[in-house]
Coordinates of C-alpha atoms in Angstrom, one line a residue:
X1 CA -9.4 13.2 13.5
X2 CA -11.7 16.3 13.6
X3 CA -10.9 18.5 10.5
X4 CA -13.3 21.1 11.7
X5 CA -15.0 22.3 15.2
X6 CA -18.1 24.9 15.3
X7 CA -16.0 27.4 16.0
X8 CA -13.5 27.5 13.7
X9 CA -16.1 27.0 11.0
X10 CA -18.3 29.7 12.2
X11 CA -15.2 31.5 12.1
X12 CA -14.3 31.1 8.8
X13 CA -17.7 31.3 7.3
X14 CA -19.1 34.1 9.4
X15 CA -21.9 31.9 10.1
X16 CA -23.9 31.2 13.2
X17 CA -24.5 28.0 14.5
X18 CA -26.5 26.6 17.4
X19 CA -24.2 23.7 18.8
X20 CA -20.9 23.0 19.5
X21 CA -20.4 20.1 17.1
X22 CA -17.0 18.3 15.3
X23 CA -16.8 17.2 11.8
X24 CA -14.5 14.7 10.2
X25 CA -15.0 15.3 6.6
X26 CA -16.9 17.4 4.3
X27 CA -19.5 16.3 2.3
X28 CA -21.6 17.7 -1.0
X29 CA -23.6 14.3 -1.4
X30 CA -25.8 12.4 0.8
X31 CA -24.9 9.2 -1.2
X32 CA -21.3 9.4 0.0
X33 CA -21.9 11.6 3.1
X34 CA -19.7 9.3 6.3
X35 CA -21.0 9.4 9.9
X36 CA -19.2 12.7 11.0
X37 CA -19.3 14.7 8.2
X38 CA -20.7 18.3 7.3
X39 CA -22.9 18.2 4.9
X40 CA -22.6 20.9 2.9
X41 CA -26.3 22.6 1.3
X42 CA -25.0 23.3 -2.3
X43 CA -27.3 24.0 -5.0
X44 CA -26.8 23.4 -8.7
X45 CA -28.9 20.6 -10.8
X46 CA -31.0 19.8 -7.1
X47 CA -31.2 22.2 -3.8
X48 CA -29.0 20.7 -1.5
X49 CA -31.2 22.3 1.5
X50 CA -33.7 19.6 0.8
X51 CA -31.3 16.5 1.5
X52 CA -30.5 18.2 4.5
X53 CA -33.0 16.4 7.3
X54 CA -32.0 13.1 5.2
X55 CA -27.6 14.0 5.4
X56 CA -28.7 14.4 9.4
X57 CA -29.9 11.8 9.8
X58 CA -27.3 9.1 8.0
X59 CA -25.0 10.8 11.4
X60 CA -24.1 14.2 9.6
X61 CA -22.7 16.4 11.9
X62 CA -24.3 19.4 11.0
X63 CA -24.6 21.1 7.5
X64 CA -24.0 24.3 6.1
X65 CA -27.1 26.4 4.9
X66 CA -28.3 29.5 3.9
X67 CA -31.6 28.7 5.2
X68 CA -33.3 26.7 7.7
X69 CA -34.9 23.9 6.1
X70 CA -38.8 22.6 7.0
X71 CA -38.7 20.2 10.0
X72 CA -34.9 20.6 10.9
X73 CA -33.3 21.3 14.1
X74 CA -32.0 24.6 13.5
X75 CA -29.0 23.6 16.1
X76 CA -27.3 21.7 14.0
X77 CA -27.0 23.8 11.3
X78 CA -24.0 26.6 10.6
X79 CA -26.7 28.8 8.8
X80 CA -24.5 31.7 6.4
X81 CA -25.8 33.8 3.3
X82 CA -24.7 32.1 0.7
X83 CA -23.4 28.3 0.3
X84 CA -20.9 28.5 -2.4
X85 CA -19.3 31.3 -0.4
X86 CA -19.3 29.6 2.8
X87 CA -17.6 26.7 1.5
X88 CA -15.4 29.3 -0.5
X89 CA -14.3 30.8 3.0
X90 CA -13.9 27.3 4.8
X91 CA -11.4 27.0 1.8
X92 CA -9.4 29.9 2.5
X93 CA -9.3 29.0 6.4
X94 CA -8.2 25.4 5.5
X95 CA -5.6 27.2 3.1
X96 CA -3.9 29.6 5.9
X97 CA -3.8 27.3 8.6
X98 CA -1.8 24.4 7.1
X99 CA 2.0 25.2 6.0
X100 CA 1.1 22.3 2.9
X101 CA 3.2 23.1 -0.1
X102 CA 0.3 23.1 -2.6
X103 CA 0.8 21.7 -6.8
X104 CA -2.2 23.1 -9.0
X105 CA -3.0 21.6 -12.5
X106 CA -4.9 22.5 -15.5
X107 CA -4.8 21.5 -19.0
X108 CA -7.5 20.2 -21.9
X109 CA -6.3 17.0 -21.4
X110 CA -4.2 14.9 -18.4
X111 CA -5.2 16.7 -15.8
X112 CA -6.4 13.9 -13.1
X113 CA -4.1 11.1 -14.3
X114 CA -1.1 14.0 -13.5
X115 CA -3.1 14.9 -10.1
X116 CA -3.0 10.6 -9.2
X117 CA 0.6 10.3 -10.3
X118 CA 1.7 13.2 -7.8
X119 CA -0.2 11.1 -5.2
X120 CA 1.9 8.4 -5.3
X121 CA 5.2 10.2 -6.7
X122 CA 4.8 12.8 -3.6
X123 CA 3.9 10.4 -1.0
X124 CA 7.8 10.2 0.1
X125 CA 7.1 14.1 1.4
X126 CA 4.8 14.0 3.7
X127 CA 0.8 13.3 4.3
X128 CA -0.7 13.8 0.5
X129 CA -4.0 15.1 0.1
X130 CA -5.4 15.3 -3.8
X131 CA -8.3 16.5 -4.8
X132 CA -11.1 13.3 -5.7
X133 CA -12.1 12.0 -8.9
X134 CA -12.2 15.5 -11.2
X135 CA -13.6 18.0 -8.4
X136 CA -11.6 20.9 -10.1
X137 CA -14.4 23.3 -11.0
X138 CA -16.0 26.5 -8.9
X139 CA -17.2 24.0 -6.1
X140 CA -14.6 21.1 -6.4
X141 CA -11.4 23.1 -5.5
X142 CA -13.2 25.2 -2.5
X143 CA -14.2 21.9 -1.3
X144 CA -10.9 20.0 -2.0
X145 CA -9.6 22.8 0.1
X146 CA -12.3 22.5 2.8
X147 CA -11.3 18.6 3.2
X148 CA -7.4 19.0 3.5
X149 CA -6.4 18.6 7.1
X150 CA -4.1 21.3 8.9
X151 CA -1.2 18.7 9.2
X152 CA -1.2 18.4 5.4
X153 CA 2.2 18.4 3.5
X154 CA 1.4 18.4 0.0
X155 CA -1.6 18.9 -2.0
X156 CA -2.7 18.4 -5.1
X157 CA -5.4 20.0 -7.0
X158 CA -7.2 20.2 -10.6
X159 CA -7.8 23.2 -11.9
X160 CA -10.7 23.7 -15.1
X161 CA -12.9 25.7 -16.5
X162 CA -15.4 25.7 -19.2
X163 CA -15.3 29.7 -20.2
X164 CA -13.3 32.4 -19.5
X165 CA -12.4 33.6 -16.4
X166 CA -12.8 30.4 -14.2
X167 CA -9.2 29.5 -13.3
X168 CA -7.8 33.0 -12.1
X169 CA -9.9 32.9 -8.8
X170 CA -9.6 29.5 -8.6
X171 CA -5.8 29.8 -8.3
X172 CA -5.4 32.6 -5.9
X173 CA -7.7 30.6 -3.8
X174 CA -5.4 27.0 -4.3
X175 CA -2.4 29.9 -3.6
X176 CA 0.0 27.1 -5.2
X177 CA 3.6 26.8 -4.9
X178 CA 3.8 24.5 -7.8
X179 CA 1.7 24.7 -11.2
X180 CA 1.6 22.4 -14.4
X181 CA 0.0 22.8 -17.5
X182 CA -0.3 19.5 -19.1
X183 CA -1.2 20.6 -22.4
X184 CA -3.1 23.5 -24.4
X185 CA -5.7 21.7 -27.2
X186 CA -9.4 21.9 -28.6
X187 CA -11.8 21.4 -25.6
X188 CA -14.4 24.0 -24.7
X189 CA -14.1 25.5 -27.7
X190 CA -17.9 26.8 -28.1
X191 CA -16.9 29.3 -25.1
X192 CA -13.7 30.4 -26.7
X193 CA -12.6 32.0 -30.2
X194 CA -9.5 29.9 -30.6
X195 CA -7.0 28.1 -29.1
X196 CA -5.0 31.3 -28.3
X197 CA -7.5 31.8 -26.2
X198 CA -8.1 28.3 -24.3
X199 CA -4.3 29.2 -23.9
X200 CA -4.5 32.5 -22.1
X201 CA -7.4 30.9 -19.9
X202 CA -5.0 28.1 -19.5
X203 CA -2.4 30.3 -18.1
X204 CA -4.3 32.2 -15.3
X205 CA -3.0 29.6 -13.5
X206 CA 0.1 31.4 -12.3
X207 CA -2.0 34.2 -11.5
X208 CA -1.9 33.0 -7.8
X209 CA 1.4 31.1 -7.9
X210 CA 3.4 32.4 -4.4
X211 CA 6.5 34.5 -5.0
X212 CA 9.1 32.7 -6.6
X213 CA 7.2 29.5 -7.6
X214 CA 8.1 27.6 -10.6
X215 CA 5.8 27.2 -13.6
X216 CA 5.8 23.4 -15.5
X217 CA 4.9 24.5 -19.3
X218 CA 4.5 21.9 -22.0
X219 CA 7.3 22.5 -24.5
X220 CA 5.7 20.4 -27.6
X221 CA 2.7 22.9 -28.1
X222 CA 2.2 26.2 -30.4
X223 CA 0.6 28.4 -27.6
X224 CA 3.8 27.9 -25.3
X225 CA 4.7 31.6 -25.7
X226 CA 1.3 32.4 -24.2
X227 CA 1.7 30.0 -21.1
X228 CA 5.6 31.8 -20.6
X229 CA 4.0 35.1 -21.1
X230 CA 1.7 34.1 -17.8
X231 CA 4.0 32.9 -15.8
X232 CA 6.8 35.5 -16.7
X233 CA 4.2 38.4 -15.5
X234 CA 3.6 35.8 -12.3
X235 CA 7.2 35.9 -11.7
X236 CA 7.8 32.2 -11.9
X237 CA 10.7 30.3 -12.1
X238 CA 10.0 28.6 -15.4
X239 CA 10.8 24.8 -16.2
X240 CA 9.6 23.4 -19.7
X241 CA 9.0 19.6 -19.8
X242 CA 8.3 17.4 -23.3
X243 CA 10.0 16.2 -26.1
X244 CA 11.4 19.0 -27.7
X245 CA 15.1 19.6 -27.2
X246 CA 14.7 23.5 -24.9
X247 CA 12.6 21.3 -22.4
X248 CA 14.5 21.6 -19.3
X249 CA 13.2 18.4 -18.4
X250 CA 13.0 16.2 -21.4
X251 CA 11.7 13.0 -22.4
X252 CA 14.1 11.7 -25.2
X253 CA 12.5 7.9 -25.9
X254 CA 9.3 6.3 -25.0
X255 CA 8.4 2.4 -25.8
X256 CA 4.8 1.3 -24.9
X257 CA 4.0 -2.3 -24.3
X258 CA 1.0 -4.1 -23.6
X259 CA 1.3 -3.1 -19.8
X260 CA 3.4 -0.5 -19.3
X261 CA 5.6 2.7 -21.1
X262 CA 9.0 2.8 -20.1
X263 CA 10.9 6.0 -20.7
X264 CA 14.0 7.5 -20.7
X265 CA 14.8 11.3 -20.8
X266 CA 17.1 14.2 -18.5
X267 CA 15.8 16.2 -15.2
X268 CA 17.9 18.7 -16.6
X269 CA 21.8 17.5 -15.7
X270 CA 20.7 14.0 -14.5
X271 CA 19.7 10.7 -17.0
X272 CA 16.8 9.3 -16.0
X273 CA 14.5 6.0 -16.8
X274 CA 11.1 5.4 -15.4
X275 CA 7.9 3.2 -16.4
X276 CA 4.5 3.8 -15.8
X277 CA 2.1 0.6 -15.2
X278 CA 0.1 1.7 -18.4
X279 CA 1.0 2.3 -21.8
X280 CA 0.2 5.8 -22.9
X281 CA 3.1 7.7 -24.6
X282 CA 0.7 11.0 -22.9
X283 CA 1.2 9.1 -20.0
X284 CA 5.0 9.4 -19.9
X285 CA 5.1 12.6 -20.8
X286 CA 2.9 13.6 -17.6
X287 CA 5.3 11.8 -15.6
X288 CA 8.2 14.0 -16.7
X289 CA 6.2 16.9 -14.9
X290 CA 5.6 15.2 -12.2
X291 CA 9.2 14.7 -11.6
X292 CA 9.7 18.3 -11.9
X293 CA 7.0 19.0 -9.8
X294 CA 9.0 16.8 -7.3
X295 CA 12.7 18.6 -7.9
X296 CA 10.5 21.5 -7.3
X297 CA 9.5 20.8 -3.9
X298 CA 13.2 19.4 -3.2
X299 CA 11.8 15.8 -3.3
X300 CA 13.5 12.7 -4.3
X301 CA 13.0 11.6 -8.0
X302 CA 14.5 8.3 -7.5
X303 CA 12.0 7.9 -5.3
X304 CA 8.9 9.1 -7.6
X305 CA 10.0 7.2 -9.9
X306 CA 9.7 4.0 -8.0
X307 CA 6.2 5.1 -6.9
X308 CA 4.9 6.0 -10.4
X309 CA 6.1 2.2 -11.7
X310 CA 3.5 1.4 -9.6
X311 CA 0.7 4.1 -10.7
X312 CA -2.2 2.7 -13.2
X313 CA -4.6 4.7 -14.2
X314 CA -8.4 5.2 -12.5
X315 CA -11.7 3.9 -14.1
X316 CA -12.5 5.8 -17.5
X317 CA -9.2 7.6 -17.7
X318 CA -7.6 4.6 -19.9
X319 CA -7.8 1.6 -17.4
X320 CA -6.4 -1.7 -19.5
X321 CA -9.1 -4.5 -18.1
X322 CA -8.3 -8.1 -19.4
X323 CA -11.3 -10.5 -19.6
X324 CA -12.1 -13.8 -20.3
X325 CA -15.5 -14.4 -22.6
X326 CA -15.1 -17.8 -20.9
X327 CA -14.7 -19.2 -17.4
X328 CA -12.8 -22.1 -18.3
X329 CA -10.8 -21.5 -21.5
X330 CA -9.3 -18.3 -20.6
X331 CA -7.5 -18.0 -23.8
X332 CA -10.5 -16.7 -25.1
X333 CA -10.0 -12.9 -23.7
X334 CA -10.4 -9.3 -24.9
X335 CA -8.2 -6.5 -23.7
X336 CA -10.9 -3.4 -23.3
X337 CA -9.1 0.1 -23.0
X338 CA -11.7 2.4 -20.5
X339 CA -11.5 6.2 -21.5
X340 CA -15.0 6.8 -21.6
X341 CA -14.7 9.7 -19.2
X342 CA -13.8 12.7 -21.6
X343 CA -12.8 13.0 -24.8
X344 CA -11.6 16.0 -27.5
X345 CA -8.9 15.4 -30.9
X346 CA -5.9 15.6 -28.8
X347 CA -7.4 13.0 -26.1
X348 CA -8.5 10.7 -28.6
X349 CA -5.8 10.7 -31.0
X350 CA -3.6 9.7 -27.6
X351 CA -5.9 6.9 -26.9
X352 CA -5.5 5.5 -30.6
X353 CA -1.7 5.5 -29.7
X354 CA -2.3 3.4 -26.9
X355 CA -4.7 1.0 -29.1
X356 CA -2.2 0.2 -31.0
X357 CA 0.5 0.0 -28.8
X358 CA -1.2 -3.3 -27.5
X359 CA -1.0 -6.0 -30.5
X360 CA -4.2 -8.1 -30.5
X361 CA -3.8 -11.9 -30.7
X362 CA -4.5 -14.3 -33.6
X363 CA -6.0 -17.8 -33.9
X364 CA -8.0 -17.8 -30.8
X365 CA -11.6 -16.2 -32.0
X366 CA -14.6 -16.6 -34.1
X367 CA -12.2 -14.5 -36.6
X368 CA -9.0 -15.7 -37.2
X369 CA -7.0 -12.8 -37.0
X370 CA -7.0 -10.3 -33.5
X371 CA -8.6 -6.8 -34.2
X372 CA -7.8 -3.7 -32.8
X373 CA -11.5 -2.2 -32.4
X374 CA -12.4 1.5 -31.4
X375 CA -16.1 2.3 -30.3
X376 CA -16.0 6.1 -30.4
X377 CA -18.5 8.3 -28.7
X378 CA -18.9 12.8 -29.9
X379 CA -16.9 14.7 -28.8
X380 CA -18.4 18.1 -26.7
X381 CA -18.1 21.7 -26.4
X382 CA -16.3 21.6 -29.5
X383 CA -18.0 25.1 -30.9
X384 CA -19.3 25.5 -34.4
X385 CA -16.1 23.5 -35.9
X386 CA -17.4 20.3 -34.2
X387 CA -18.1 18.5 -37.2
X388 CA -15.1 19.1 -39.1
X389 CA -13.2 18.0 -36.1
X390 CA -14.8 15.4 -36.0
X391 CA -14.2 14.4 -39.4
X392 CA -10.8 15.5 -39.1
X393 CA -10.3 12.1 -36.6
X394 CA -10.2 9.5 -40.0
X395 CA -6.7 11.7 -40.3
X396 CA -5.2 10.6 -37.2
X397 CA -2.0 8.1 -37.5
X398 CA -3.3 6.1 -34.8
X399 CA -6.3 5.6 -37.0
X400 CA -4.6 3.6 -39.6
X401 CA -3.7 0.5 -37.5
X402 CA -7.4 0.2 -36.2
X403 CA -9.4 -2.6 -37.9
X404 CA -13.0 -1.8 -37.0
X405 CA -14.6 1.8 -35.7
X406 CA -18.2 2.0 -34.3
X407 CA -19.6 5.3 -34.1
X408 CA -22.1 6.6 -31.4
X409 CA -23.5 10.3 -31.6
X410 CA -24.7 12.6 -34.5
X411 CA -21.1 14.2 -34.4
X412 CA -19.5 11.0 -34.9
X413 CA -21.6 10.8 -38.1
X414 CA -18.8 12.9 -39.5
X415 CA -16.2 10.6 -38.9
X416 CA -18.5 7.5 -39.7
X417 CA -19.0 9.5 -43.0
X418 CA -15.2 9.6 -43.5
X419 CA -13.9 6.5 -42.5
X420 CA -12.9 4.3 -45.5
X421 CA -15.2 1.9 -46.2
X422 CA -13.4 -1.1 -44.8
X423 CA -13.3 0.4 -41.2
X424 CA -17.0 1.2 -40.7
X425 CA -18.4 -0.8 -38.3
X426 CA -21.9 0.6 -37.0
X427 CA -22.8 3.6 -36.5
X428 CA -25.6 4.9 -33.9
X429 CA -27.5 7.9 -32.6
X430 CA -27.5 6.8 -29.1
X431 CA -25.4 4.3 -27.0
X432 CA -28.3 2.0 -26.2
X433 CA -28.5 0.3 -30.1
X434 CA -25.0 -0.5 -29.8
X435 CA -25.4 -2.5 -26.0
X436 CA -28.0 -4.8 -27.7
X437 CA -25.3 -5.8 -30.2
X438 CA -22.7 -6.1 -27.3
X439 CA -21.5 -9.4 -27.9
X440 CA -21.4 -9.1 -31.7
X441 CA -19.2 -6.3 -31.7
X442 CA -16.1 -8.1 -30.2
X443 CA -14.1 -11.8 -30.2
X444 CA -11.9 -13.0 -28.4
X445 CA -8.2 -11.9 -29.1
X446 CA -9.7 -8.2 -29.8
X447 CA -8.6 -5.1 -28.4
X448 CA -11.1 -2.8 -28.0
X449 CA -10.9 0.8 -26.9
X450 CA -14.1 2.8 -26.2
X451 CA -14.1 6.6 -26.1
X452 CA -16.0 9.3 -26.2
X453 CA -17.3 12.5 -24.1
X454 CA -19.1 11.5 -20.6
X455 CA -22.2 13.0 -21.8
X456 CA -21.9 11.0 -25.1
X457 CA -22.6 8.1 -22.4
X458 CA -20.3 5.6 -23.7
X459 CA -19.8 3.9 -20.4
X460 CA -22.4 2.0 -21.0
X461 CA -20.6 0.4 -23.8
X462 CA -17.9 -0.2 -21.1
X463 CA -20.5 -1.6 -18.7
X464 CA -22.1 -4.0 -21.6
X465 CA -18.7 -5.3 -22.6
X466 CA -17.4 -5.8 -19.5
X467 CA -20.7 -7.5 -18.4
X468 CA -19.6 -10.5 -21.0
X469 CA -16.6 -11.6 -20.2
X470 CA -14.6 -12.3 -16.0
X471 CA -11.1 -10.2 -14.8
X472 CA -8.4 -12.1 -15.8
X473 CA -5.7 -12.7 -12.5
X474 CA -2.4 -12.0 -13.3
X475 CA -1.7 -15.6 -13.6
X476 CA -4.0 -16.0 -16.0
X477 CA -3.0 -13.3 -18.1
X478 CA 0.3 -14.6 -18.7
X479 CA -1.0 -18.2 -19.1
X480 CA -3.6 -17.2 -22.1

């Protein structure tokens, strides 16, 4: 299916282009760039103009460019003034020509496991497009936008930022009908004063919510009167989802298993029960904006609710892998909880919830008993409280059911420093000391959650865990 011709992108982009070529997709990275695709030039850690000969040739339709790189046939190039904006203007073509019914999300913490549940909860309306893996920033929503075909039903986007001022034209370029806010809690806050302000930023999002939208606010968190303020000068219809009693769509219990949370709780007049295929009691509270995020678009929620029984999270977002340390006596397994992807207080005192909502087993390792194991990597952009929040982590409830806490980064130190005595496990500056020592950080029968901020590069701990043990089938799971 072509999503865009040479006209209609020289059209949008004001551009001038040399052929008359079609493109499938749209592409930033010549590592995933498909036959077909546009290749788009942008620059930010590398110049994208010099991939450009290299995206050509692996069958790239043509690329977008603000120059004509050395050696290139200038043909096959849609050649504008600026990238950024050329892919910004693609966006707002791609935006006015589909009649999509558009759900933005922002929030410190939720954001892409909400934006894959509305995949699949949203996927009884229509043709789905969501934005992939977190492309939410001042690039990933223009080219989110860029890739959403015209016969589009619903889409789904992230929305962040790292400072103020990011999500405001990032909504009045999504131009949503529906938006969440997932939460409001400590993340970024070296570019803000306080969470007041996180808050406010958080809010923007309404700013290009279409007449008469409706605004999903989280009704658990202190800074709610900030996010109603927003939307109440955005003119939305407001619906507040959570725990506490005023949510118009409330969760009233949550039990979390090994494998899944089931909850119960009220889309407003109507008693509701659905599970998600992950425990996470963060997880089930998502779900309950999702399902008004649904009622919003006049969906079906009995039929989200089948969908999101079926919804696990993605790699590094709290993924449940089971593995055997043996081939043969798969007994001998570990259950390793992936969140490796991001990581502030609010995030990690979630993921301690679901550490110890999965019990460990006795009797089958080197040690008798089962532990419950965190491997915690620092936590970023935390501002010049980082340390104390990160001491401030020993407080956490979920804390007090853990057995064993390895520590990786100098602003771990603080909670390494903290811990009582009979938790500390090791502590280390970098990730790498700790891979070496792999193997002698788990048994079998342990559960062991590693988390920590991507660039605190505790994937690797993933990776080296993962490495020593096989994927349990689920017959095999329920045999051990």
């Amino acid at each position: 299916m072509t999503l865009w011709t040479a006209a209609d992108a020289a059209s949008a982009t004001g551009g001038k282009t040399g052929a008359d070529w079609m493109a499938n997709g749209v592409s930033i990275d010549t590592r995933s760039l498909k036959p077909g695709d546009l290749f788009v030039a942008l620059s930010d850690r590398r110049d994208g103009h010099d991939f450009v000969a290299q995206a050509l040739e692996q069958g790239a339709a043509a690329a977008l460019v603000s120059r004509v790189p050395e050696g290139v046939d200038p043909a096959r190039l849609l050649v504008v003034d600026d990238v950024l904006d050329g892919l910004t203007q693609m966006a707002i073509a791609a935006r006015a020509r589909t009649r999509a019914r558009v759900i933005g999300i922002t929030g410190s913490v939720g954001k892409t496991s909400t934006k894959e549940m509305l995949r699949v909860a949203c996927a009884h309306l229509g043709k789905v497009h969501a934005a992939e893996a977190s492309f939410n920033n001042h690039w990933g929503v223009p080219l989110t936008l860029a890739r959403m075909p015209a016969d589009t039903d619903v889409a789904v986007l992230e929305i962040g930022m790292n400072h103020p001022g990011e999500i405001a034209p990032l909504s009045r370029l999504a131009r949503p009908d529906v938006v969440i806010v997932t939460t409001v809690a400590a993340a970024h806050l070296e570019a803000f004063d306080d969470l007041a302000g996180i808050a406010r930023e958080k809010g923007a999002i309404c700013v290009g919510l279409k007449p008469g939208g409706t605004a999903l606010l989280h009704a658990d968190i202190d800074t709610l009167p900030i996010l109603e303020q927003a939307a109440l000068a955005a003119g939305a219809e407001i619906r507040l989802f959570g725990r506490d009693p005023k949510a118009f769509y409330r969760v009233t219990d949550i039990r979390l298993s090994r494998e899944t949370t089931v909850a119960q709780g009220r889309l407003w007049r109507q008693e509701v029960t659905y599970k998600i295929g992950s425990p996470g009691a963060h997880f089930a509270i998502n779900a309950m904006a999702v399902l008004g995020a649904v009622k919003a678009l006049d969906g079906d929620p009995a039929l989200a609710i089948t969908a999101l029984g079926q919804w696990r999270p993605v790699q590094g977002r709290g993924v449940i892998e089971h593995l055997a340390l043996d081939a043969v006596e798969t007994d001998l397994a570990i259950d390793l909880i992936d969140d490796a992807y991001n990581a502030n207080p609010t995030s990690v005192a979630a993921a301690l919830d679901v550490l110890t909502a999965i019990k460990p087993r006795d009797g089958v390792g080197r040690i008798s008993a089962g532990r419950r194991v965190a491997v915690l990597g620092d936590m970023l952009e935390l501002g010049p409280s980082e340390m104390a929040l990160h001491a401030g982590l020993a407080d956490l409830p979920g804390l007090a059911s853990v057995d064993l806490v390895h520590c990786i980064g100098p602003r771990m130190r603080a909670l390494y420093d903290a811990l009582p005595g009979a938790k500390r496990g090791q502590w280390a500056e970098k990730p790498e000391a700790l891979i070496k020592k792999a193997s002698a950080l788990i048994d079998a029968g342990d559960v062991i959650l590693v988390k920590g901020s991507k660039g605190s590069r505790v994937s690797l701990v993933v990776d080296a865990i993962r490495k020593l043990g096989h994927p349990l089938t689920n017959v095999q799971k329920e045999e051990a």
